[in-house]
Coordinates of C-alpha atoms and ligand atoms in Angstrom, one line a residue:
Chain H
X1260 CA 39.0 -64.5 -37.4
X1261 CA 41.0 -61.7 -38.3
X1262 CA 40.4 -59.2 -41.2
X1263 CA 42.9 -55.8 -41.8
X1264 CA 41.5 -54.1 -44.9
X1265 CA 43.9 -51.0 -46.5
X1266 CA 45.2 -50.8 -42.3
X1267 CA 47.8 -47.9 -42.0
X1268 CA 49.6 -47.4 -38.8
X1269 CA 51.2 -43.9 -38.1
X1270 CA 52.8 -43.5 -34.7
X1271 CA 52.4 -40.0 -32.9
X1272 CA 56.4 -39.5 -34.0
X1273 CA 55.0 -39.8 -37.5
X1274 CA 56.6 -43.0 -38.2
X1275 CA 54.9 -45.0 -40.7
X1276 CA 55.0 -48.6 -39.4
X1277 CA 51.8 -50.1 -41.7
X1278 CA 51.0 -48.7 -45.3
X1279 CA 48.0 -50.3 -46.1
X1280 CA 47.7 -53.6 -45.3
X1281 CA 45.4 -56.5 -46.8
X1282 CA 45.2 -59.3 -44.1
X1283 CA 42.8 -62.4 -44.0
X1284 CA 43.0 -65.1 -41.2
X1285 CA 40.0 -67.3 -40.9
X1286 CA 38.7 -69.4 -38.0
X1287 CA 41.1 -72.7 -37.1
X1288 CA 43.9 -71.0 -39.6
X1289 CA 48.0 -71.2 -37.9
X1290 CA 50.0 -68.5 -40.0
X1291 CA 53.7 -67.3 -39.3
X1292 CA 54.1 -63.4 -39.3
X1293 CA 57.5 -63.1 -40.8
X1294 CA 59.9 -60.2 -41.9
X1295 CA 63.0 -58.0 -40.7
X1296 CA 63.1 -55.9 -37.7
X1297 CA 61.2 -53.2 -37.8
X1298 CA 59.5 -54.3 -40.7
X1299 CA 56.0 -53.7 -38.6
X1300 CA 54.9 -56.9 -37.3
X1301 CA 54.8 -56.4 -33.8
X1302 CA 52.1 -53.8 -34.8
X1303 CA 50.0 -55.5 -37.0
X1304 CA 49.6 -58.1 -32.9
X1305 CA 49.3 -54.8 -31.7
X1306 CA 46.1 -53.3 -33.6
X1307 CA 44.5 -57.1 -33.0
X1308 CA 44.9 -57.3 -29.5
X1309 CA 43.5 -53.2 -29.4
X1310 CA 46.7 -51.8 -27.9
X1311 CA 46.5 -49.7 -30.5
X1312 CA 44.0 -47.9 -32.8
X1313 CA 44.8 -48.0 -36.7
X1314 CA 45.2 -44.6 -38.4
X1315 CA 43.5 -45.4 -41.4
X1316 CA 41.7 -48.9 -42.7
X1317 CA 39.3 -51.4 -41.3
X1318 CA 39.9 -53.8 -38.7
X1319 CA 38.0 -56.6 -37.1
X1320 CA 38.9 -59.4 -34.9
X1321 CA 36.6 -62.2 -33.7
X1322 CA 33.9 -60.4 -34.6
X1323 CA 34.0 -57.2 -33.0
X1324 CA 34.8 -54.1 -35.2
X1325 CA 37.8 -52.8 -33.5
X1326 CA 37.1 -49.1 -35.8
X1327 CA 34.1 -48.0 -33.4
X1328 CA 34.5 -50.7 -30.7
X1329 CA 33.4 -49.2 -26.8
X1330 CA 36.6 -49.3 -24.8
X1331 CA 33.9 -51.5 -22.4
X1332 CA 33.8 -54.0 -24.7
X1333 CA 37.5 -54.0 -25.1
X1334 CA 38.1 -56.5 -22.4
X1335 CA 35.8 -58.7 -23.8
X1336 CA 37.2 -58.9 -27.1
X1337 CA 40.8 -59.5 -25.2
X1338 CA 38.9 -62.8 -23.8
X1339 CA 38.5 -64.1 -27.3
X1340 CA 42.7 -64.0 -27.8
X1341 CA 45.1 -65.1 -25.9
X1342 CA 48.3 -63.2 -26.4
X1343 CA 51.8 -64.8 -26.0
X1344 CA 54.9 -62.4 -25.4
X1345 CA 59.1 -62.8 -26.4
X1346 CA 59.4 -62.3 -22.5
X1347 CA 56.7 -64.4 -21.1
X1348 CA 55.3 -61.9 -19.1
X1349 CA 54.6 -64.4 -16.0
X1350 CA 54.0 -62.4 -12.4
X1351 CA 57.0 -62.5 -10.8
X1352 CA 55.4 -62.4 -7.4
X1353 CA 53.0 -65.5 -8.1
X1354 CA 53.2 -69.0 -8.7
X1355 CA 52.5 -70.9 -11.3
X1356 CA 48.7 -71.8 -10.7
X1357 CA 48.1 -68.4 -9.2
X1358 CA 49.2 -67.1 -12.9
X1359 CA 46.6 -69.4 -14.7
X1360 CA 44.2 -68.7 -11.8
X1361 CA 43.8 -65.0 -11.9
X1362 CA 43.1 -64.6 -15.7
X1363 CA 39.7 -67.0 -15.0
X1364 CA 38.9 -64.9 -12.0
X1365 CA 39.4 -61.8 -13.7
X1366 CA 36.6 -63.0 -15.8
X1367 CA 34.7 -63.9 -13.1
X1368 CA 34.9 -67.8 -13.3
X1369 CA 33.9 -69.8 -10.1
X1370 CA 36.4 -71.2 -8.0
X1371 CA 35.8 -75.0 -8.9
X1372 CA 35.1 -74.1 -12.9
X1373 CA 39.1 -72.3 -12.3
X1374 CA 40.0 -75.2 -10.7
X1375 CA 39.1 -77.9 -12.7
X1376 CA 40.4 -75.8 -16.0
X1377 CA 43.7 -75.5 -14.1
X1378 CA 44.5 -79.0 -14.1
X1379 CA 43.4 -79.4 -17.5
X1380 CA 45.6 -76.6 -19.0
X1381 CA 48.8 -77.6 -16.5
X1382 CA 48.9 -81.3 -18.1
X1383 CA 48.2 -79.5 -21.4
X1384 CA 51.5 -78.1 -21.6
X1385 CA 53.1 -80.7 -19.6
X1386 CA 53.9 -79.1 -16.2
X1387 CA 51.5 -80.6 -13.7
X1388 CA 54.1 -81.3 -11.2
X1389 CA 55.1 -77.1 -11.3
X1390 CA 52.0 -76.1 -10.5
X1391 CA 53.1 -74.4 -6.7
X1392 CA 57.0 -72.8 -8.5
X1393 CA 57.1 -69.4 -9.0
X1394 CA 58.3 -67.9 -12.2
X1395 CA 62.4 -67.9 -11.4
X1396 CA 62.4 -71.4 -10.4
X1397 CA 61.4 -72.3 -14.0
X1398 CA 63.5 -72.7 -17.1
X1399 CA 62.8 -70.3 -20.3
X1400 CA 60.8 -73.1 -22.2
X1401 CA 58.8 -74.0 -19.1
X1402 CA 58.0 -70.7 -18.6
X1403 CA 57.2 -69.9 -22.2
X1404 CA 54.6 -73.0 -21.2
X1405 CA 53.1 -71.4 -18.8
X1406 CA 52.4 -68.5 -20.3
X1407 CA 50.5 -70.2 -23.0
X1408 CA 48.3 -72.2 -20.8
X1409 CA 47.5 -69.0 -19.4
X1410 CA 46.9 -67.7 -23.3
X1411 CA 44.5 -70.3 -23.4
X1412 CA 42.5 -70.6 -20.0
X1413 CA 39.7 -68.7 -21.2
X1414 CA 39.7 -71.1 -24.1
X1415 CA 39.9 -68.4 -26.5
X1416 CA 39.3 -68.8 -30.1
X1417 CA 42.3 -67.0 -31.2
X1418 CA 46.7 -67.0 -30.1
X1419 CA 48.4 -64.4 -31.1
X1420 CA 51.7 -64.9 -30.2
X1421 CA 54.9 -61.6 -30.6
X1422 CA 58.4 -64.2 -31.1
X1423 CA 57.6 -67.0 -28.4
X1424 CA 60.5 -68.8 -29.0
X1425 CA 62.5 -65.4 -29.2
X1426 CA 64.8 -66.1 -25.6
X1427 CA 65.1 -69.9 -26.6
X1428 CA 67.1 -72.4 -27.6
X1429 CA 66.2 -74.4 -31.0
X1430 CA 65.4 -77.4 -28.9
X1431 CA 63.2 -75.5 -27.0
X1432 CA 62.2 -73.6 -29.6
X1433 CA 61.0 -76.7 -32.0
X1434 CA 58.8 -77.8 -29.0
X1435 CA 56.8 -74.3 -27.9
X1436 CA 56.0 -74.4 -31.8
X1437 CA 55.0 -78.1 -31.9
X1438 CA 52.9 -76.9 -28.8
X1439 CA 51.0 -74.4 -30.7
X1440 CA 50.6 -76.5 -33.6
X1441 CA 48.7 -78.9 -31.4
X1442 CA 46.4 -76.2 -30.0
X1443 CA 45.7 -75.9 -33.5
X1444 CA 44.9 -78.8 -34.4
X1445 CA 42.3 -78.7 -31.4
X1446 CA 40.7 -75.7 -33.2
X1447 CA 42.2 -72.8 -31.9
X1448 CA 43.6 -70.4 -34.4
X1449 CA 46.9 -69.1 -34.2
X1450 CA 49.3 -66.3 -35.3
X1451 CA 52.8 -66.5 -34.7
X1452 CA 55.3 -64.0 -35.3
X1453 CA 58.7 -65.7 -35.5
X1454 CA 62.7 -65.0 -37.1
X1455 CA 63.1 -69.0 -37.2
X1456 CA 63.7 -69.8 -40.7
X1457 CA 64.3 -73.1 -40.2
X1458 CA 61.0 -73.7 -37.6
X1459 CA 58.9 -71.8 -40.0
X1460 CA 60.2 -73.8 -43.4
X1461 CA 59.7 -77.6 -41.5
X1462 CA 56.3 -76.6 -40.3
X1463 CA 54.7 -76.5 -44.0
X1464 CA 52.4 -73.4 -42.5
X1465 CA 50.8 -70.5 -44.2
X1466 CA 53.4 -68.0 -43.9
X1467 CA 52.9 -64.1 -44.7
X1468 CA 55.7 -62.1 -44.8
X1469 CA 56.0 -58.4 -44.7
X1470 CA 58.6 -55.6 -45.8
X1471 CA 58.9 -51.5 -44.8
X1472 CA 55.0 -51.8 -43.5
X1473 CA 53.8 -53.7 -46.6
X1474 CA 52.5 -57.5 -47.2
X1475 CA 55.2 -59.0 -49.7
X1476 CA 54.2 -62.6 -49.8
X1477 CA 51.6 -64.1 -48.6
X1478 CA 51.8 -68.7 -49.5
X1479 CA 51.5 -71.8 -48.3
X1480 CA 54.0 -74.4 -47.7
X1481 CA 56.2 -72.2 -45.7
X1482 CA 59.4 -71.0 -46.9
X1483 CA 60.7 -67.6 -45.9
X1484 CA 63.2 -66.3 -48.7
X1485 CA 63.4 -63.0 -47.5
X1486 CA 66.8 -62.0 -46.7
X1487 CA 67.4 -60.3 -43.2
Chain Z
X8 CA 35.7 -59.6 -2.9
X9 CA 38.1 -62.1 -1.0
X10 CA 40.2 -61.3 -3.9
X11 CA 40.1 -57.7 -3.6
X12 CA 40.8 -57.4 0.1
X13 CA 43.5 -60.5 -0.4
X14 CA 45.4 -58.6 -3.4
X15 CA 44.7 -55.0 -1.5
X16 CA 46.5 -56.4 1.8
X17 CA 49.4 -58.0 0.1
X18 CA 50.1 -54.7 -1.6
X19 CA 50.1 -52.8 1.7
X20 CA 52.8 -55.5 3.1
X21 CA 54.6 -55.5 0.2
X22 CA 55.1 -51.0 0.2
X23 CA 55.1 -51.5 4.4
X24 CA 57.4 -48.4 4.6
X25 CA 55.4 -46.1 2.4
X26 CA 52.2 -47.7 4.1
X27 CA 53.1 -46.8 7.2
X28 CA 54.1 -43.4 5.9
X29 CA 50.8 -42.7 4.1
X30 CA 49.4 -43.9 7.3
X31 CA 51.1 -41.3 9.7
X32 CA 50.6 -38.4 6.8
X33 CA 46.9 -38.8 7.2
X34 CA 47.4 -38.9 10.9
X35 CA 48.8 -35.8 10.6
X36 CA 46.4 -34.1 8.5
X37 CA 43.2 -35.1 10.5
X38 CA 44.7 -34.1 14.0
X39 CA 45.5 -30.8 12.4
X40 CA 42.0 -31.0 10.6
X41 CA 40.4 -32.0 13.8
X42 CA 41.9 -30.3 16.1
X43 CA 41.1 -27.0 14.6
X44 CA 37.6 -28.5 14.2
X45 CA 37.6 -28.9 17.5
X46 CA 38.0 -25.8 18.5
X47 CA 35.7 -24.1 16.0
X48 CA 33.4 -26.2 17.8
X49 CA 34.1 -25.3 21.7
X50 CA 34.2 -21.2 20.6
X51 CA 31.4 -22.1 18.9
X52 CA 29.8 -23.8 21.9
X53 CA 31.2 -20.5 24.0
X54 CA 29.4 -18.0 22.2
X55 CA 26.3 -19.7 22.3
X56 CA 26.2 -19.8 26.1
X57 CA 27.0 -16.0 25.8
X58 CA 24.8 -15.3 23.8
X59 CA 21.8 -16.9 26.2
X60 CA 23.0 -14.1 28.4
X61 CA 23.2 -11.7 25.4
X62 CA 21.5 -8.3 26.8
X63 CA 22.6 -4.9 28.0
X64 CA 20.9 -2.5 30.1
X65 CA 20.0 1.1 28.6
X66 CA 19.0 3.6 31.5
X67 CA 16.6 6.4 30.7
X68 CA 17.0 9.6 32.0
X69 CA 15.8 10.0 35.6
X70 CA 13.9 13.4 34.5
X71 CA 11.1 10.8 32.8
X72 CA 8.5 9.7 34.8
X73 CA 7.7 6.1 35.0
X74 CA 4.9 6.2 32.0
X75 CA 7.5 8.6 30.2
X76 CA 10.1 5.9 30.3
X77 CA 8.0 3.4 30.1
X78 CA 7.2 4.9 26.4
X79 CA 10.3 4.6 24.9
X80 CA 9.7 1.0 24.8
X81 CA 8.5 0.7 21.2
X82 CA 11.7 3.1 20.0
X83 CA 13.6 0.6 21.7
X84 CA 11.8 -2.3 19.9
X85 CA 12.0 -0.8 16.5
X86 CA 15.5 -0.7 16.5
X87 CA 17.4 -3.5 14.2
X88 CA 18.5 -6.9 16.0
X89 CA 16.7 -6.2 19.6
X90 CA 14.7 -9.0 20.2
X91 CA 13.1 -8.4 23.5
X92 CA 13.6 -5.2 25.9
X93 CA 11.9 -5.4 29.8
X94 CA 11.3 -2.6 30.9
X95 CA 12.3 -1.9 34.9
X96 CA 11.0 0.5 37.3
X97 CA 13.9 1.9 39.6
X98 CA 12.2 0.4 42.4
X99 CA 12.1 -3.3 40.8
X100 CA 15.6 -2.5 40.1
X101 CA 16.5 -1.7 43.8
X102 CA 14.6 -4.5 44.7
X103 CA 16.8 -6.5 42.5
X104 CA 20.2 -4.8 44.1
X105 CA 19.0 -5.7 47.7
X106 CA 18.4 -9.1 47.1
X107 CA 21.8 -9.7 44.9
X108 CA 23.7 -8.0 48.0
X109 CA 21.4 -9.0 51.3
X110 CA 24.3 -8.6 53.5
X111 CA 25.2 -5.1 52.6
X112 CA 23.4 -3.1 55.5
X113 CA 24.2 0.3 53.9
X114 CA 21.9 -0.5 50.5
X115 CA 18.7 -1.3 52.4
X116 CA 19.2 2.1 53.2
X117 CA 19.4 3.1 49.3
X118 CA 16.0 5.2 48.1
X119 CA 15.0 4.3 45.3
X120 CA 15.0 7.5 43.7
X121 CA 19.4 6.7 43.3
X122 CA 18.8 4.6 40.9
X123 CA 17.3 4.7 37.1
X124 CA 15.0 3.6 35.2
X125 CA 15.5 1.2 32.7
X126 CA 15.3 -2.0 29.8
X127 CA 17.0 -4.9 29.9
X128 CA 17.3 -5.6 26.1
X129 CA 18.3 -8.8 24.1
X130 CA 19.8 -9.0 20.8
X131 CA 19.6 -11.9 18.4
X132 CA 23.1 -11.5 16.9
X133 CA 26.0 -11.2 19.3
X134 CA 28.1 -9.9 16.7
X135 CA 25.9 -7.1 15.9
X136 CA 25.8 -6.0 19.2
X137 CA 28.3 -2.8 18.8
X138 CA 25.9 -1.3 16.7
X139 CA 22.6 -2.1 18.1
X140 CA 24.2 -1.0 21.6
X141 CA 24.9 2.6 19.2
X142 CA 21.6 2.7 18.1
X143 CA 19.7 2.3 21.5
X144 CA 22.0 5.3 22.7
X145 CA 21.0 7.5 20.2
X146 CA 17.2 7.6 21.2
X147 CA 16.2 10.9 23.3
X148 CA 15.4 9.7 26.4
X149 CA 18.3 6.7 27.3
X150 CA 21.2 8.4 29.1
X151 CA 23.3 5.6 29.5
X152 CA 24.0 1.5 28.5
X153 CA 26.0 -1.3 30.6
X154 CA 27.3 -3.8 28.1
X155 CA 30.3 -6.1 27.6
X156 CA 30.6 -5.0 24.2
X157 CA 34.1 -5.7 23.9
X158 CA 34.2 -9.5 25.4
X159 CA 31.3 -10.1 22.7
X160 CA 33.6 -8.6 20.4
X161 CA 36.4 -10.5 21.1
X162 CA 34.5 -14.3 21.2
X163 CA 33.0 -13.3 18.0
X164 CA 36.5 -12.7 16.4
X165 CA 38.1 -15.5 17.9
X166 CA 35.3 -17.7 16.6
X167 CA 35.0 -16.3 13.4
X168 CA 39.1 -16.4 12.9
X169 CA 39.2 -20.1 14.3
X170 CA 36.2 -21.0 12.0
X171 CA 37.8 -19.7 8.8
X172 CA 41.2 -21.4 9.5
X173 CA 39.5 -24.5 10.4
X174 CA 38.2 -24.7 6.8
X175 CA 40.9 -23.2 4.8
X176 CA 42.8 -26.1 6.8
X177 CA 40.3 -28.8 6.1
X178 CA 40.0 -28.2 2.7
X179 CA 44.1 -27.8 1.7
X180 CA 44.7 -31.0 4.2
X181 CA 42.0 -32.6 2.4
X182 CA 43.5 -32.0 -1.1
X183 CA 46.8 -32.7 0.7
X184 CA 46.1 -36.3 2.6
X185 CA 44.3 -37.3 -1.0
X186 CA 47.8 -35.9 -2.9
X187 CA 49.5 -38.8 -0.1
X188 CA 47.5 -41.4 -0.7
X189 CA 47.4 -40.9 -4.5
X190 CA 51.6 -40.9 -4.5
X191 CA 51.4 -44.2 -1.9
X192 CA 48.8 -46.2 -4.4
X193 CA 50.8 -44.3 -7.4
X194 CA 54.4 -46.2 -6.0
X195 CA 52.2 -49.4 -5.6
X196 CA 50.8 -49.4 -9.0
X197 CA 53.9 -48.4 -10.2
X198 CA 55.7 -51.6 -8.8
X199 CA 52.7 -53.2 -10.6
X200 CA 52.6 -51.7 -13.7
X201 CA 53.6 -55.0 -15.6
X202 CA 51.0 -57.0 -14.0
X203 CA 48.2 -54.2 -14.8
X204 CA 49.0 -54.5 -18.1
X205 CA 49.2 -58.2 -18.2
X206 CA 45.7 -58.2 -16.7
X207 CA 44.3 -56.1 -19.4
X208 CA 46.0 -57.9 -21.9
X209 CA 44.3 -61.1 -20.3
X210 CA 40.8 -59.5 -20.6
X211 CA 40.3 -58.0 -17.1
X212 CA 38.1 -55.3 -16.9
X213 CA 39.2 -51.6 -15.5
X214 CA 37.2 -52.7 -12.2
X215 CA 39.1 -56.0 -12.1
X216 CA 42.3 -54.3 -11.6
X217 CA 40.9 -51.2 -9.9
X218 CA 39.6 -52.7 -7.0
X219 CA 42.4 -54.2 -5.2
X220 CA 44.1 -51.0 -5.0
X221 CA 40.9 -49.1 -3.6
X222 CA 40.8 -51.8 -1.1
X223 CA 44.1 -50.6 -0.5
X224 CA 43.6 -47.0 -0.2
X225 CA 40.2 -47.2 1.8
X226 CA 42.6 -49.7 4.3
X227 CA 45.2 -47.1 4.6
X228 CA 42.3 -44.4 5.1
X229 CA 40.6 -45.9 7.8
X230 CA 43.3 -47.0 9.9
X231 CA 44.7 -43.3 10.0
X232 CA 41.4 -42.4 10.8
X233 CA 41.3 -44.4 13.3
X234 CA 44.5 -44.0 15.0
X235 CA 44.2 -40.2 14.5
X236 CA 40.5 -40.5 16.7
X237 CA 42.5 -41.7 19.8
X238 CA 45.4 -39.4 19.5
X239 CA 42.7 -36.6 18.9
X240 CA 41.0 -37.9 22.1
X241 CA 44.1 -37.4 24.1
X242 CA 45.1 -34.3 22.6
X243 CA 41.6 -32.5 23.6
X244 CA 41.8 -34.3 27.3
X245 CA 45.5 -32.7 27.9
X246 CA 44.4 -29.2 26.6
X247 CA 40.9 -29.5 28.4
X248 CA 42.5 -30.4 31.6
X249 CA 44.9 -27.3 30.8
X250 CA 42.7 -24.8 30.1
X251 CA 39.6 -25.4 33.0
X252 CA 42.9 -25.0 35.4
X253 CA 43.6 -22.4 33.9
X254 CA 40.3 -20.6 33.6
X255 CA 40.2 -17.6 36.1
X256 CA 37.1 -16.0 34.5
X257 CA 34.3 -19.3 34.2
X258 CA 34.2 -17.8 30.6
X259 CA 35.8 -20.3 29.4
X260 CA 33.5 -23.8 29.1
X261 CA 34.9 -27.3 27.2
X262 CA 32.6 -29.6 25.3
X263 CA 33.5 -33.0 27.0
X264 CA 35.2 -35.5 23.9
X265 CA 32.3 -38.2 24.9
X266 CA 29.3 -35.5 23.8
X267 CA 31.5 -35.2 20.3
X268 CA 32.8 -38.5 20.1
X269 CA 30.4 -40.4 17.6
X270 CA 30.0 -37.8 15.5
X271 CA 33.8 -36.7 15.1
X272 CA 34.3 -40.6 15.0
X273 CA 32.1 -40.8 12.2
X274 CA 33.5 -37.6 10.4
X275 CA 37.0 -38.7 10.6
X276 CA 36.0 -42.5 9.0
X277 CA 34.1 -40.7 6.4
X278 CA 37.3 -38.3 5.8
X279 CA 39.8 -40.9 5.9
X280 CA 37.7 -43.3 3.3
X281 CA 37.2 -40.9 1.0
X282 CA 40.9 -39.6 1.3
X283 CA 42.2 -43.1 0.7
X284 CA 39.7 -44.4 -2.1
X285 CA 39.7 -40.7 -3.9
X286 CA 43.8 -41.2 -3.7
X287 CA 43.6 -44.5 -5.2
X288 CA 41.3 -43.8 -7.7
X289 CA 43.1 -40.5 -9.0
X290 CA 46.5 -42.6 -9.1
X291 CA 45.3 -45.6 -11.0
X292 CA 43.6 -43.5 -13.5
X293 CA 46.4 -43.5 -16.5
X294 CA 47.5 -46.8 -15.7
X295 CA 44.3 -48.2 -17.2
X296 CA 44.9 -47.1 -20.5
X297 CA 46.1 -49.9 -21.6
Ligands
ATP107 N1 55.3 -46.9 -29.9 C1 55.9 -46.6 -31.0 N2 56.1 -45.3 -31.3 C2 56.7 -44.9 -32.4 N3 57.2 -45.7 -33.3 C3 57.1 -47.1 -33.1 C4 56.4 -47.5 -32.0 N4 56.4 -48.9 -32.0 C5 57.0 -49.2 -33.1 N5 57.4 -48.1 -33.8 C6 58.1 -48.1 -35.1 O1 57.3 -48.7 -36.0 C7 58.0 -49.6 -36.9 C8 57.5 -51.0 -36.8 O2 57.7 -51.5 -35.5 P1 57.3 -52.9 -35.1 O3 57.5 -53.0 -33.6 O4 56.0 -53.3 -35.6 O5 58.4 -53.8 -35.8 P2 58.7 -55.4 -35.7 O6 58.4 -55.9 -37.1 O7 57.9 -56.0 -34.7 O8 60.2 -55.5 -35.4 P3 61.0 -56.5 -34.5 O9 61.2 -57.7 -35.3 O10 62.3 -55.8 -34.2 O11 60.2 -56.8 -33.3 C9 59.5 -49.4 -36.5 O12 60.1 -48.5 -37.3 C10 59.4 -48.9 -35.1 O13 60.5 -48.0 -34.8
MG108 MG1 58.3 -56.9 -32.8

């Protein structure tokens, strides 16, 4: 559940990334975040995931009120989304379990609970057998994979993912969305932000689009006429 | 907490160099802090031995008789910082010279009408004892004092020099070992800056992240503490064993390690845990603003 009423995002260089922005996305929702570069989309993720504060407007995420929200309880708004990057943002220095692993202990999950969650979210995205690789030894898709298991191991009621499919081919691309989709359909919500015109028109999803800081379009069926 | 310790040790090997760097810095600092400690401690130690012998002798003029000496003992009383004054007849005090010198045949021979009346005063403060020593001169009667002024003098200087510099040291290679540490864990987080912020973005709390590099820090601490206890402990042995040689006058006493070794044991644990935890903590500090 996501809800941005009249947000405006000013950067300390005084540029205006958000000038008020209206945004709705309810529980079990998928919506593509679409628009040019620079348009401001990576800041709308940004406010959601509390990276950032917004200068002016109101703005709540799985209901916490990220206006007057305790930086305590910061991290435990994070564990209701689970945040997918263009880069994947894997640890380089761990393997492919200990990735998934540490997000459950850093909530404080018991070894077997981690364990049993690990194997669950490893077939999930179809990489059982990669479980003991570390990050180089896996292809961009695969380790796009990864990182959304690890989105998800705290079974999160939210993804919110910044161009996933950004560093891959459209092979690979079609399946990390077909992926998400399926989370979906298991009841997670999801936000995608995405250039793939094609991916974004055959996946018939609720697409918002958004121009100089401003919503533009905001339908369902998914097409993306915005020039860019 | 297996985590902690796990992540904090595989950050140590992973910086080895600059481990083993911090690690020889806060060596450093604690001999230096120590070994001035140290000898704080043994002038210290010095003084207070002198000071148990911390009297003079004021003789009164041998025109007073005996009760008119004898007299001046509350003058001698009321004056600042004497805590006790005998009085001694010139025959005790003959009595006293033949004994100290038994085999001199000539003294037995001494009347005791040579020698003076007189106190034997004590002082509570050594370092007073100029002044006091002035004092007891000035009262009609005393003619003359016998006191080592100037060796007081010069312990009390020493002590209070070597005292001062031992905390101006402590407290700049305090700030200085925790500026080390902080740069070591600093470098370390650095090399982990992704990873913090992945964490955070993943719901870890600040503690979550802080702890492995405290572990890491308090790690580094203790082992220079450690290391720098056993070079300390040879250090003090080579300059003890230098000094009593050298010690003409038995002035000069040493406090053996053993008496000090728990405590400075102890000291240098506590100083090396809160060097490498207080370093840790001030260099993770803006990395958890995530
Ligand atoms: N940290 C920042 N400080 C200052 N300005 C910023 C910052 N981050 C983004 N901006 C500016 O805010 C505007 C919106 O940026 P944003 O990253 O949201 O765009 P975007 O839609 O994600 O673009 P892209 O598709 O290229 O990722 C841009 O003009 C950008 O230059
Ligand atoms: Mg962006």
């Amino acid at each position: 559940m996501v809800r941005l009423i009249d947000v405006e995002m000013k950067y300390g260089n005084g540029t205006e990334a958000l000038k008020g922005v209206n945004l709705r996305i309810d529980d079990g929702e998928f919506v593509f975040l679409v628009g040019a570069s620079g348009s401001g989309k990576s800041t709308i993720l940004k406010l959601i995931t509390a990276e950032i504060a917004p200068t002016k407007g109101r703005l709540m995420v799985n209901g916490y009120n990220l206006n007057n929200i305790r930086p305590r309880q910061v991290p435990h708004m994070r564990r209701t989304l689970g945040v997918v990057f263009q880069d994947f943002r894997l640890i380089e220095k761990k393997t492919v379990k200990e990735n998934l692993a540490f997000v459950m202990r850093a909530v404080g999950a018991s070894k077997r609970e981690t364990r049993r969650r690990l194997d669950y979210m490893l077939g999930l995205v179809e990489l059982t057998d990669k479980g003991d690789c570390y990050p180089y030894q896996l292809s961009g898709g695969e380790q796009q994979r990864v990182a959304i298991a690890r989105a998800l191991m705290n079974n999160p009621s939210m993804i919110v993912a910044d161009e996933p499919t950004g560093n891959l081919d459209p092979d690979r691309s079609k399946e990390i969305m077909t992926l998400l989709s399926r989370i979906n359909d298991m009841g997670t919500t999801v936000l995608v932000v995405t250039h793939e015109k094609k991916l974004v028109d055959s996946m018939n999803k609720r697409v918002v689009a958004i121009r100089d800081g401003v919503i533009i379009s905001d339908e369902m069926g998914g097409y993306y006429n915005e020039k860019d | 907490m297996g985590y902690y310790l796990g992540e904090g040790l595989r950050s140590i090997k992973n910086h080895a160099m600059m481990s083993f760097s911090a690690v020889c810095m806060i060596v450093g600092c604690l001999l230096i802090m120590g070994t001035f400690t140290l000898l704080a401690v043994n002038l210290e130690h010095m003084l207070g031995r002198l000071e148990a012998e911390n009297e003079f002798l004021a003789y009164i003029d041998e025109t007073y008789t005996t009760d008119q000496a004898k007299a001046l003992e509350s003058q001698v009383l009321a004056v600042e910082n004497v805590s006790s004054a005998e009085f001694v007849t010139r025959e005790q005090a003959l009595e006293q010279y033949r004994q100290d010198r038994q085999d001199n045949e000539l003294l037995s021979e001494l009347p005791a009408s040579a020698l003076r009346d007189r106190f034997r005063i004590r002082v509570h403060e050594i370092g007073q004892m100029e002044d006091t020593v002035a004092r007891v001169r000035a009262i009609d009667g005393v003619v003359n004092i016998s006191a080592q002024v100037e060796v007081a003098q010069g312990f009390v200087l020493v002590r209070n020099i070597a005292g001062g510099v031992a905390l101006v040291l402590v407290a700049v290679l305090l700030l200085v070992s925790i500026f080390i540490i902080s740069n070591t864990v600093r470098l370390a987080t650095f090399y982990r800056k992704e990873e913090i912020a992945i964490m955070k973005m993943c719901g870890a709390t600040n503690a979550f992240v802080r702890w492995p590099f405290v572990v890491e820090g308090a790690v580094l601490g203790l082992n220079g503490s450690l290391l720098a206890f056993f070079l300390q402990w040879g250090i003090y042995q080579f300059v003890c064993s230098a000094v009593i040689q050298s010690n003409g006058l038995s002035l000069l006493t040493v406090i053996p390690y053993a008496d000090m070794a728990r405590q400075l044991l102890l000291t240098f644990l506590g100083t090396g845990f809160v060097i490498g935890v207080g370093g840790s903590l001030l260099a993770i500090r803006k990395f958890l603003q995530v």
